[in-house]
mmCIF file of N, CA and C in Angstrom:
data_model
loop_
_atom_site.group_PDB
_atom_site.id
_atom_site.type_symbol
_atom_site.label_atom_id
_atom_site.label_comp_id
_atom_site.label_asym_id
_atom_site.label_seq_id
_atom_site.Cartn_x
_atom_site.Cartn_y
_atom_site.Cartn_z
ATOM 1 N N MET R 1328 138.870 64.981 85.417
ATOM 2 C CA MET R 1328 138.806 64.970 87.137
ATOM 3 C C MET R 1328 137.712 63.887 86.983
ATOM 4 N N ALA R 1329 138.125 62.701 88.034
ATOM 5 C CA ALA R 1329 137.223 61.561 87.920
ATOM 6 C C ALA R 1329 136.073 61.966 88.313
ATOM 7 N N ARG R 1330 134.781 61.100 88.243
ATOM 8 C CA ARG R 1330 133.562 61.314 88.638
ATOM 9 C C ARG R 1330 133.057 60.112 89.367
ATOM 10 N N GLY R 1331 132.313 59.929 90.321
ATOM 11 C CA GLY R 1331 131.733 58.989 90.769
ATOM 12 C C GLY R 1331 132.706 58.124 92.351
ATOM 13 N N VAL R 1332 133.445 58.490 92.903
ATOM 14 C CA VAL R 1332 134.673 58.266 93.612
ATOM 15 C C VAL R 1332 133.584 58.136 95.287
ATOM 16 N N THR R 1333 133.936 57.072 95.649
ATOM 17 C CA THR R 1333 133.242 56.501 96.670
ATOM 18 C C THR R 1333 134.805 55.862 97.530
ATOM 19 N N ILE R 1334 135.002 56.183 98.544
ATOM 20 C CA ILE R 1334 136.280 55.992 99.392
ATOM 21 C C ILE R 1334 135.640 54.688 100.577
ATOM 22 N N TYR R 1335 135.882 53.662 100.669
ATOM 23 C CA TYR R 1335 135.355 53.052 101.915
ATOM 24 C C TYR R 1335 136.236 52.749 103.063
ATOM 25 N N GLY R 1336 135.954 52.556 104.128
ATOM 26 C CA GLY R 1336 136.862 52.335 105.888
ATOM 27 C C GLY R 1336 136.643 52.773 106.469
ATOM 28 N N ILE R 1337 137.190 53.271 107.682
ATOM 29 C CA ILE R 1337 136.632 53.411 109.060
ATOM 30 C C ILE R 1337 137.198 54.844 109.700
ATOM 31 N N LYS R 1338 136.583 55.780 109.974
ATOM 32 C CA LYS R 1338 136.636 56.856 109.866
ATOM 33 C C LYS R 1338 137.898 57.337 110.786
ATOM 34 N N ASN R 1339 138.297 56.410 112.042
ATOM 35 C CA ASN R 1339 139.446 56.998 112.790
ATOM 36 C C ASN R 1339 140.448 56.483 112.321
ATOM 37 N N CYS R 1340 140.523 55.811 111.355
ATOM 38 C CA CYS R 1340 142.152 54.921 110.682
ATOM 39 C C CYS R 1340 142.633 56.095 110.060
ATOM 40 N N ASP R 1341 144.337 55.836 110.828
ATOM 41 C CA ASP R 1341 145.085 56.943 110.117
ATOM 42 C C ASP R 1341 145.343 57.002 108.835
ATOM 43 N N THR R 1342 145.641 55.568 108.061
ATOM 44 C CA THR R 1342 145.832 55.826 106.540
ATOM 45 C C THR R 1342 144.050 56.284 106.004
ATOM 46 N N MET R 1343 143.041 56.097 106.370
ATOM 47 C CA MET R 1343 142.312 56.994 105.999
ATOM 48 C C MET R 1343 141.682 58.114 106.181
ATOM 49 N N LYS R 1344 142.580 58.568 106.894
ATOM 50 C CA LYS R 1344 142.703 60.279 107.441
ATOM 51 C C LYS R 1344 143.651 60.717 106.280
ATOM 52 N N LYS R 1345 144.575 59.775 105.919
ATOM 53 C CA LYS R 1345 145.433 60.524 105.009
ATOM 54 C C LYS R 1345 144.749 60.468 103.764
ATOM 55 N N ALA R 1346 144.459 59.285 103.226
ATOM 56 C CA ALA R 1346 143.315 59.316 101.743
ATOM 57 C C ALA R 1346 142.493 60.593 101.620
ATOM 58 N N ARG R 1347 141.601 60.672 102.660
ATOM 59 C CA ARG R 1347 140.792 61.583 102.495
ATOM 60 C C ARG R 1347 141.106 63.266 102.500
ATOM 61 N N ALA R 1348 142.585 63.241 103.371
ATOM 62 C CA ALA R 1348 142.800 64.656 103.265
ATOM 63 C C ALA R 1348 143.773 65.157 101.825
ATOM 64 N N TRP R 1349 143.757 63.638 101.105
ATOM 65 C CA TRP R 1349 144.539 64.121 99.986
ATOM 66 C C TRP R 1349 143.747 64.423 99.161
ATOM 67 N N LEU R 1350 142.534 63.774 98.996
ATOM 68 C CA LEU R 1350 140.973 63.997 98.302
ATOM 69 C C LEU R 1350 140.579 65.195 98.218
ATOM 70 N N ASP R 1351 140.492 65.951 100.083
ATOM 71 C CA ASP R 1351 140.232 67.191 100.157
ATOM 72 C C ASP R 1351 141.194 68.250 99.769
ATOM 73 N N GLY R 1352 142.101 68.107 100.044
ATOM 74 C CA GLY R 1352 143.386 68.814 99.476
ATOM 75 C C GLY R 1352 143.523 69.208 97.594
ATOM 76 N N ARG R 1353 142.962 68.367 97.316
ATOM 77 C CA ARG R 1353 142.967 68.383 95.788
ATOM 78 C C ARG R 1353 141.596 68.991 94.904
ATOM 79 N N ARG R 1354 140.733 68.824 96.415
ATOM 80 C CA ARG R 1354 139.061 69.367 96.048
ATOM 81 C C ARG R 1354 138.579 68.379 94.966
ATOM 82 N N ILE R 1355 139.093 67.146 95.486
ATOM 83 C CA ILE R 1355 138.178 65.550 94.635
ATOM 84 C C ILE R 1355 136.905 65.542 95.272
ATOM 85 N N PRO R 1356 135.741 65.495 94.748
ATOM 86 C CA PRO R 1356 134.312 65.012 95.622
ATOM 87 C C PRO R 1356 134.228 63.812 96.010
ATOM 88 N N TYR R 1357 134.125 63.076 97.299
ATOM 89 C CA TYR R 1357 133.901 62.279 97.351
ATOM 90 C C TYR R 1357 132.515 61.829 98.097
ATOM 91 N N VAL R 1358 132.068 60.227 97.835
ATOM 92 C CA VAL R 1358 130.872 59.848 99.166
ATOM 93 C C VAL R 1358 132.030 58.928 99.398
ATOM 94 N N PHE R 1359 131.900 58.972 101.363
ATOM 95 C CA PHE R 1359 132.744 58.237 102.413
ATOM 96 C C PHE R 1359 132.038 57.369 102.636
ATOM 97 N N HIS R 1360 132.298 55.775 102.593
ATOM 98 C CA HIS R 1360 131.308 54.813 103.332
ATOM 99 C C HIS R 1360 132.176 54.253 104.601
ATOM 100 N N ASP R 1361 131.161 54.573 105.653
ATOM 101 C CA ASP R 1361 132.201 54.092 106.672
ATOM 102 C C ASP R 1361 131.852 52.581 107.122
ATOM 103 N N TYR R 1362 132.330 51.522 107.400
ATOM 104 C CA TYR R 1362 132.288 50.138 107.572
ATOM 105 C C TYR R 1362 131.348 50.271 108.748
ATOM 106 N N LYS R 1363 131.766 50.627 110.113
ATOM 107 C CA LYS R 1363 131.850 50.962 111.474
ATOM 108 C C LYS R 1363 130.368 51.137 111.530
ATOM 109 N N THR R 1364 129.339 52.582 110.768
ATOM 110 C CA THR R 1364 128.237 52.778 110.690
ATOM 111 C C THR R 1364 127.278 52.421 109.497
ATOM 112 N N ASP R 1365 128.031 52.237 108.564
ATOM 113 C CA ASP R 1365 127.187 51.441 107.273
ATOM 114 C C ASP R 1365 127.241 50.299 106.584
ATOM 115 N N GLY R 1366 128.189 49.738 107.533
ATOM 116 C CA GLY R 1366 128.562 47.935 107.319
ATOM 117 C C GLY R 1366 128.892 48.044 105.477
ATOM 118 N N ILE R 1367 128.924 46.499 105.371
ATOM 119 C CA ILE R 1367 129.643 46.074 103.782
ATOM 120 C C ILE R 1367 128.810 44.949 103.555
ATOM 121 N N ASP R 1368 128.041 45.134 102.448
ATOM 122 C CA ASP R 1368 127.288 43.787 101.929
ATOM 123 C C ASP R 1368 128.160 42.633 101.250
ATOM 124 N N ARG R 1369 127.766 41.230 101.533
ATOM 125 C CA ARG R 1369 128.548 40.264 100.828
ATOM 126 C C ARG R 1369 128.355 40.853 99.145
ATOM 127 N N GLY R 1370 127.464 41.047 98.846
ATOM 128 C CA GLY R 1370 128.155 41.379 97.081
ATOM 129 C C GLY R 1370 128.938 41.821 96.718
ATOM 130 N N ARG R 1371 129.176 42.842 98.032
ATOM 131 C CA ARG R 1371 129.779 44.270 97.140
ATOM 132 C C ARG R 1371 131.359 43.280 97.633
ATOM 133 N N LEU R 1372 131.618 43.149 98.498
ATOM 134 C CA LEU R 1372 132.630 42.383 98.833
ATOM 135 C C LEU R 1372 132.876 40.935 98.012
ATOM 136 N N GLU R 1373 132.510 40.306 97.580
ATOM 137 C CA GLU R 1373 132.243 39.078 96.758
ATOM 138 C C GLU R 1373 132.991 39.663 95.503
ATOM 139 N N ALA R 1374 132.402 40.817 94.821
ATOM 140 C CA ALA R 1374 132.670 41.433 93.475
ATOM 141 C C ALA R 1374 133.898 42.067 93.795
ATOM 142 N N TRP R 1375 134.397 43.143 94.867
ATOM 143 C CA TRP R 1375 135.905 43.483 95.260
ATOM 144 C C TRP R 1375 137.193 42.391 94.920
ATOM 145 N N ALA R 1376 136.055 41.232 95.763
ATOM 146 C CA ALA R 1376 137.403 40.216 95.853
ATOM 147 C C ALA R 1376 137.608 39.299 93.863
ATOM 148 N N ARG R 1377 136.665 39.270 93.571
ATOM 149 C CA ARG R 1377 136.806 38.984 92.123
ATOM 150 C C ARG R 1377 137.327 39.921 91.563
ATOM 151 N N ASP R 1378 137.262 41.417 91.501
ATOM 152 C CA ASP R 1378 138.370 42.169 90.763
ATOM 153 C C ASP R 1378 139.775 41.991 91.332
ATOM 154 N N VAL R 1379 139.910 42.292 92.611
ATOM 155 C CA VAL R 1379 141.355 42.585 92.915
ATOM 156 C C VAL R 1379 141.937 41.396 93.921
ATOM 157 N N GLY R 1380 140.855 40.395 94.112
ATOM 158 C CA GLY R 1380 141.630 39.503 95.018
ATOM 159 C C GLY R 1380 141.510 39.434 96.443
ATOM 160 N N TRP R 1381 140.724 38.558 97.257
ATOM 161 C CA TRP R 1381 140.789 38.490 98.630
ATOM 162 C C TRP R 1381 142.097 38.524 99.139
ATOM 163 N N GLU R 1382 143.009 38.173 98.450
ATOM 164 C CA GLU R 1382 144.024 38.374 98.991
ATOM 165 C C GLU R 1382 144.572 39.893 99.491
ATOM 166 N N THR R 1383 143.848 40.721 98.087
ATOM 167 C CA THR R 1383 144.579 42.252 99.000
ATOM 168 C C THR R 1383 143.287 42.873 99.870
ATOM 169 N N LEU R 1384 142.117 42.516 100.073
ATOM 170 C CA LEU R 1384 141.577 43.302 100.344
ATOM 171 C C LEU R 1384 141.445 42.831 101.929
ATOM 172 N N LEU R 1385 142.193 41.566 102.216
ATOM 173 C CA LEU R 1385 142.438 40.967 103.335
ATOM 174 C C LEU R 1385 143.748 41.586 104.322
ATOM 175 N N ASN R 1386 143.334 42.113 105.132
ATOM 176 C CA ASN R 1386 144.261 43.221 106.043
ATOM 177 C C ASN R 1386 145.222 41.993 106.756
ATOM 178 N N ARG R 1387 145.740 41.080 106.690
ATOM 179 C CA ARG R 1387 146.761 40.438 107.161
ATOM 180 C C ARG R 1387 147.616 40.703 108.791
ATOM 181 N N ALA R 1388 148.017 42.253 108.192
ATOM 182 C CA ALA R 1388 148.625 42.825 109.583
ATOM 183 C C ALA R 1388 148.433 43.490 110.083
ATOM 184 N N GLY R 1389 146.985 43.410 110.643
ATOM 185 C CA GLY R 1389 146.007 44.637 111.508
ATOM 186 C C GLY R 1389 145.914 43.324 112.794
ATOM 187 N N THR R 1390 145.662 44.373 113.721
ATOM 188 C CA THR R 1390 145.532 43.512 115.043
ATOM 189 C C THR R 1390 144.449 42.888 115.388
ATOM 190 N N THR R 1391 143.119 42.962 114.411
ATOM 191 C CA THR R 1391 142.006 41.788 114.227
ATOM 192 C C THR R 1391 142.560 41.031 113.909
ATOM 193 N N PHE R 1392 143.069 40.996 112.636
ATOM 194 C CA PHE R 1392 143.255 39.682 112.236
ATOM 195 C C PHE R 1392 144.457 39.016 112.573
ATOM 196 N N ARG R 1393 145.327 39.545 113.476
ATOM 197 C CA ARG R 1393 146.563 39.097 114.386
ATOM 198 C C ARG R 1393 145.882 38.041 115.502
ATOM 199 N N LYS R 1394 144.835 38.799 116.347
ATOM 200 C CA LYS R 1394 144.275 38.500 117.653
ATOM 201 C C LYS R 1394 143.287 37.393 117.392
ATOM 202 N N LEU R 1395 142.746 36.805 115.895
ATOM 203 C CA LEU R 1395 142.120 35.606 115.996
ATOM 204 C C LEU R 1395 142.895 34.136 116.171
ATOM 205 N N PRO R 1396 141.879 33.574 116.634
ATOM 206 C CA PRO R 1396 142.457 32.216 117.137
ATOM 207 C C PRO R 1396 142.964 31.584 115.405
ATOM 208 N N GLU R 1397 144.390 30.788 115.864
ATOM 209 C CA GLU R 1397 145.234 30.344 114.524
ATOM 210 C C GLU R 1397 143.807 29.114 114.023
ATOM 211 N N ALA R 1398 143.377 28.574 114.640
ATOM 212 C CA ALA R 1398 141.907 27.694 113.245
ATOM 213 C C ALA R 1398 141.106 29.350 112.894
ATOM 214 N N ASP R 1399 141.378 30.072 113.179
ATOM 215 C CA ASP R 1399 140.427 31.145 111.886
ATOM 216 C C ASP R 1399 141.446 31.263 110.798
ATOM 217 N N LYS R 1400 142.932 31.362 111.022
ATOM 218 C CA LYS R 1400 143.764 32.160 110.071
ATOM 219 C C LYS R 1400 144.159 30.546 109.339
ATOM 220 N N ALA R 1401 144.031 29.837 109.537
ATOM 221 C CA ALA R 1401 144.383 28.653 108.817
ATOM 222 C C ALA R 1401 143.306 28.299 107.861
ATOM 223 N N GLY R 1402 143.900 27.704 106.395
ATOM 224 C CA GLY R 1402 143.607 27.442 105.500
ATOM 225 C C GLY R 1402 142.423 28.193 104.973
ATOM 226 N N LEU R 1403 143.010 29.153 104.562
ATOM 227 C CA LEU R 1403 142.069 30.717 104.351
ATOM 228 C C LEU R 1403 141.986 30.335 102.293
ATOM 229 N N ASP R 1404 140.771 30.628 102.313
ATOM 230 C CA ASP R 1404 140.319 31.216 100.703
ATOM 231 C C ASP R 1404 139.359 32.075 100.504
ATOM 232 N N ASP R 1405 138.678 32.092 99.440
ATOM 233 C CA ASP R 1405 138.386 33.321 99.172
ATOM 234 C C ASP R 1405 136.888 33.106 100.324
ATOM 235 N N SER R 1406 135.797 32.110 100.237
ATOM 236 C CA SER R 1406 134.678 32.137 100.801
ATOM 237 C C SER R 1406 135.390 32.590 102.460
ATOM 238 N N LYS R 1407 136.220 31.804 103.132
ATOM 239 C CA LYS R 1407 136.736 31.729 104.399
ATOM 240 C C LYS R 1407 136.907 33.311 104.953
ATOM 241 N N ALA R 1408 137.881 33.972 103.756
ATOM 242 C CA ALA R 1408 138.162 35.536 104.398
ATOM 243 C C ALA R 1408 137.065 36.254 103.820
ATOM 244 N N ILE R 1409 136.111 36.010 103.252
ATOM 245 C CA ILE R 1409 135.062 37.116 102.619
ATOM 246 C C ILE R 1409 134.531 36.894 104.251
ATOM 247 N N ALA R 1410 133.992 35.931 104.586
ATOM 248 C CA ALA R 1410 133.204 35.954 105.950
ATOM 249 C C ALA R 1410 133.780 36.218 107.372
ATOM 250 N N LEU R 1411 135.212 36.287 107.096
ATOM 251 C CA LEU R 1411 135.979 36.862 108.023
ATOM 252 C C LEU R 1411 135.563 38.455 108.004
ATOM 253 N N MET R 1412 135.795 39.170 106.891
ATOM 254 C CA MET R 1412 135.449 40.553 106.575
ATOM 255 C C MET R 1412 134.170 40.715 106.791
ATOM 256 N N LEU R 1413 133.229 40.521 106.743
ATOM 257 C CA LEU R 1413 131.492 40.438 106.768
ATOM 258 C C LEU R 1413 131.741 40.814 108.535
ATOM 259 N N ASP R 1414 132.010 39.274 109.053
ATOM 260 C CA ASP R 1414 131.929 39.168 110.619
ATOM 261 C C ASP R 1414 132.824 40.913 110.994
ATOM 262 N N GLN R 1415 134.119 41.069 110.542
ATOM 263 C CA GLN R 1415 134.664 42.157 111.239
ATOM 264 C C GLN R 1415 135.591 42.890 110.358
ATOM 265 N N PRO R 1416 134.032 44.240 109.657
ATOM 266 C CA PRO R 1416 135.283 44.863 108.807
ATOM 267 C C PRO R 1416 136.397 45.500 108.726
ATOM 268 N N SER R 1417 136.894 45.669 110.130
ATOM 269 C CA SER R 1417 138.543 46.193 110.184
ATOM 270 C C SER R 1417 139.082 45.219 109.691
ATOM 271 N N MET R 1418 138.908 44.291 109.262
ATOM 272 C CA MET R 1418 139.780 43.162 109.017
ATOM 273 C C MET R 1418 139.795 43.430 107.237
ATOM 274 N N ILE R 1419 138.768 44.316 106.588
ATOM 275 C CA ILE R 1419 139.355 45.149 105.194
ATOM 276 C C ILE R 1419 140.235 46.330 104.589
ATOM 277 N N LYS R 1420 141.058 45.350 104.154
ATOM 278 C CA LYS R 1420 142.339 46.856 103.458
ATOM 279 C C LYS R 1420 141.669 48.397 103.526
ATOM 280 N N ARG R 1421 142.342 49.090 104.055
ATOM 281 C CA ARG R 1421 141.747 50.183 104.046
ATOM 282 C C ARG R 1421 143.080 51.632 103.448
ATOM 283 N N PRO R 1422 142.420 52.547 102.189
ATOM 284 C CA PRO R 1422 140.728 52.458 102.125
ATOM 285 C C PRO R 1422 140.953 51.247 100.734
ATOM 286 N N VAL R 1423 139.546 51.686 100.811
ATOM 287 C CA VAL R 1423 139.055 50.936 99.251
ATOM 288 C C VAL R 1423 138.489 52.208 98.645
ATOM 289 N N LEU R 1424 139.287 52.585 97.045
ATOM 290 C CA LEU R 1424 138.912 53.534 96.656
ATOM 291 C C LEU R 1424 138.575 53.338 95.384
ATOM 292 N N ASP R 1425 137.176 53.908 95.212
ATOM 293 C CA ASP R 1425 135.847 53.314 93.992
ATOM 294 C C ASP R 1425 136.218 54.359 92.939
ATOM 295 N N VAL R 1426 136.641 54.405 91.893
ATOM 296 C CA VAL R 1426 136.409 55.266 90.929
ATOM 297 C C VAL R 1426 135.707 54.988 90.080
ATOM 298 N N ALA R 1427 134.074 55.212 89.523
ATOM 299 C CA ALA R 1427 133.329 54.931 88.328
ATOM 300 C C ALA R 1427 133.790 53.434 88.232
ATOM 301 N N GLY R 1428 133.618 52.002 89.367
ATOM 302 C CA GLY R 1428 134.169 51.232 89.131
ATOM 303 C C GLY R 1428 135.696 50.539 88.969
ATOM 304 N N LYS R 1429 136.165 51.518 88.914
ATOM 305 C CA LYS R 1429 137.732 50.886 88.683
ATOM 306 C C LYS R 1429 138.065 51.005 90.842
ATOM 307 N N LEU R 1430 138.982 50.180 90.980
ATOM 308 C CA LEU R 1430 139.447 50.205 92.636
ATOM 309 C C LEU R 1430 140.903 50.223 92.986
ATOM 310 N N LEU R 1431 141.070 51.054 93.814
ATOM 311 C CA LEU R 1431 142.481 50.895 94.556
ATOM 312 C C LEU R 1431 142.059 50.488 95.934
ATOM 313 N N VAL R 1432 143.015 50.000 95.882
ATOM 314 C CA VAL R 1432 142.883 49.340 97.696
ATOM 315 C C VAL R 1432 144.046 49.545 98.397
ATOM 316 N N GLY R 1433 144.323 50.211 99.675
ATOM 317 C CA GLY R 1433 145.491 51.040 100.188
ATOM 318 C C GLY R 1433 145.750 52.221 99.713
ATOM 319 N N PHE R 1434 146.693 53.329 100.101
ATOM 320 C CA PHE R 1434 146.541 54.596 100.284
ATOM 321 C C PHE R 1434 147.772 54.612 99.418
ATOM 322 N N LYS R 1435 148.484 55.279 98.520
ATOM 323 C CA LYS R 1435 149.612 55.524 97.802
ATOM 324 C C LYS R 1435 149.458 56.440 97.124
ATOM 325 N N PRO R 1436 149.779 57.984 97.672
ATOM 326 C CA PRO R 1436 149.547 59.236 96.795
ATOM 327 C C PRO R 1436 149.917 58.980 95.237
ATOM 328 N N ALA R 1437 150.924 58.111 94.766
ATOM 329 C CA ALA R 1437 151.294 58.200 93.212
ATOM 330 C C ALA R 1437 150.204 57.940 92.559
ATOM 331 N N ASP R 1438 149.833 56.516 93.281
ATOM 332 C CA ASP R 1438 148.515 56.028 92.946
ATOM 333 C C ASP R 1438 146.947 56.662 92.458
ATOM 334 N N TYR R 1439 146.834 57.341 94.037
ATOM 335 C CA TYR R 1439 145.593 58.230 93.546
ATOM 336 C C TYR R 1439 145.723 59.447 92.423
ATOM 337 N N GLU R 1440 147.237 60.005 92.733
ATOM 338 C CA GLU R 1440 147.204 60.951 91.245
ATOM 339 C C GLU R 1440 147.435 60.390 90.014
ATOM 340 N N LYS R 1441 147.338 59.399 89.660
ATOM 341 C CA LYS R 1441 147.399 58.660 88.398
ATOM 342 C C LYS R 1441 146.045 58.508 88.228
ATOM 343 N N MET R 1442 145.195 57.745 89.098
ATOM 344 C CA MET R 1442 143.907 57.465 88.387
ATOM 345 C C MET R 1442 143.088 58.767 88.767
ATOM 346 N N LEU R 1443 143.339 60.018 89.406
ATOM 347 C CA LEU R 1443 141.944 60.854 89.959
ATOM 348 C C LEU R 1443 142.630 61.845 89.115
ATOM 349 N N VAL R 1444 144.098 62.601 88.850
ATOM 350 C CA VAL R 1444 144.523 64.046 88.963
ATOM 351 C C VAL R 1444 145.511 63.599 87.134
ATOM 352 N N ASN R 1445 145.572 62.431 87.047
ATOM 353 C CA ASN R 1445 146.617 62.754 85.396
ATOM 354 C C ASN R 1445 146.223 61.123 84.799
ATOM 355 N N PRO R 1446 145.002 60.781 85.024
ATOM 356 C CA PRO R 1446 144.387 59.416 84.544
ATOM 357 C C PRO R 1446 144.906 59.239 82.848
ATOM 358 N N PRO R 1447 145.230 58.158 82.711
ATOM 359 C CA PRO R 1447 146.003 57.676 81.115
ATOM 360 C C PRO R 1447 144.731 58.363 79.978
ATOM 361 N N ALA R 1448 145.474 58.553 79.059
ATOM 362 C CA ALA R 1448 144.786 59.106 77.894
ATOM 363 C C ALA R 1448 143.652 57.841 77.317
ATOM 364 N N GLY R 1449 142.102 58.286 77.209
ATOM 365 C CA GLY R 1449 140.915 56.855 76.776
ATOM 366 C C GLY R 1449 140.412 56.825 77.856
ATOM 367 N N ARG R 1450 140.320 57.789 79.145
ATOM 368 C CA ARG R 1450 139.672 57.365 80.456
ATOM 369 C C ARG R 1450 138.972 58.233 80.923
#
């Protein structure tokens, strides 16, 4: 069973509720970090972007991003995307699951199963 599990997101997000229920149902202990109450720091977000890519982290399908002025959406790069996510953490795709430094972005039960319940040999 995995150690050092932190799940990042927003408490009332439906996808977050599913991911947390999945973890709870398997009795996997975790720390929940809520962007709305705990914020997110630039260093962590930049590290995530280096690890999984800002394109993976930025939730372009969400309401917050879609409501942005076109000028804010134009010419996105890592610096601009990180600034947007810092300003409005609801633009960070949810959940971000950190398992001892390994990240999963989004919730797919099969990926959670693979990482947390049946990790590959050698982990």
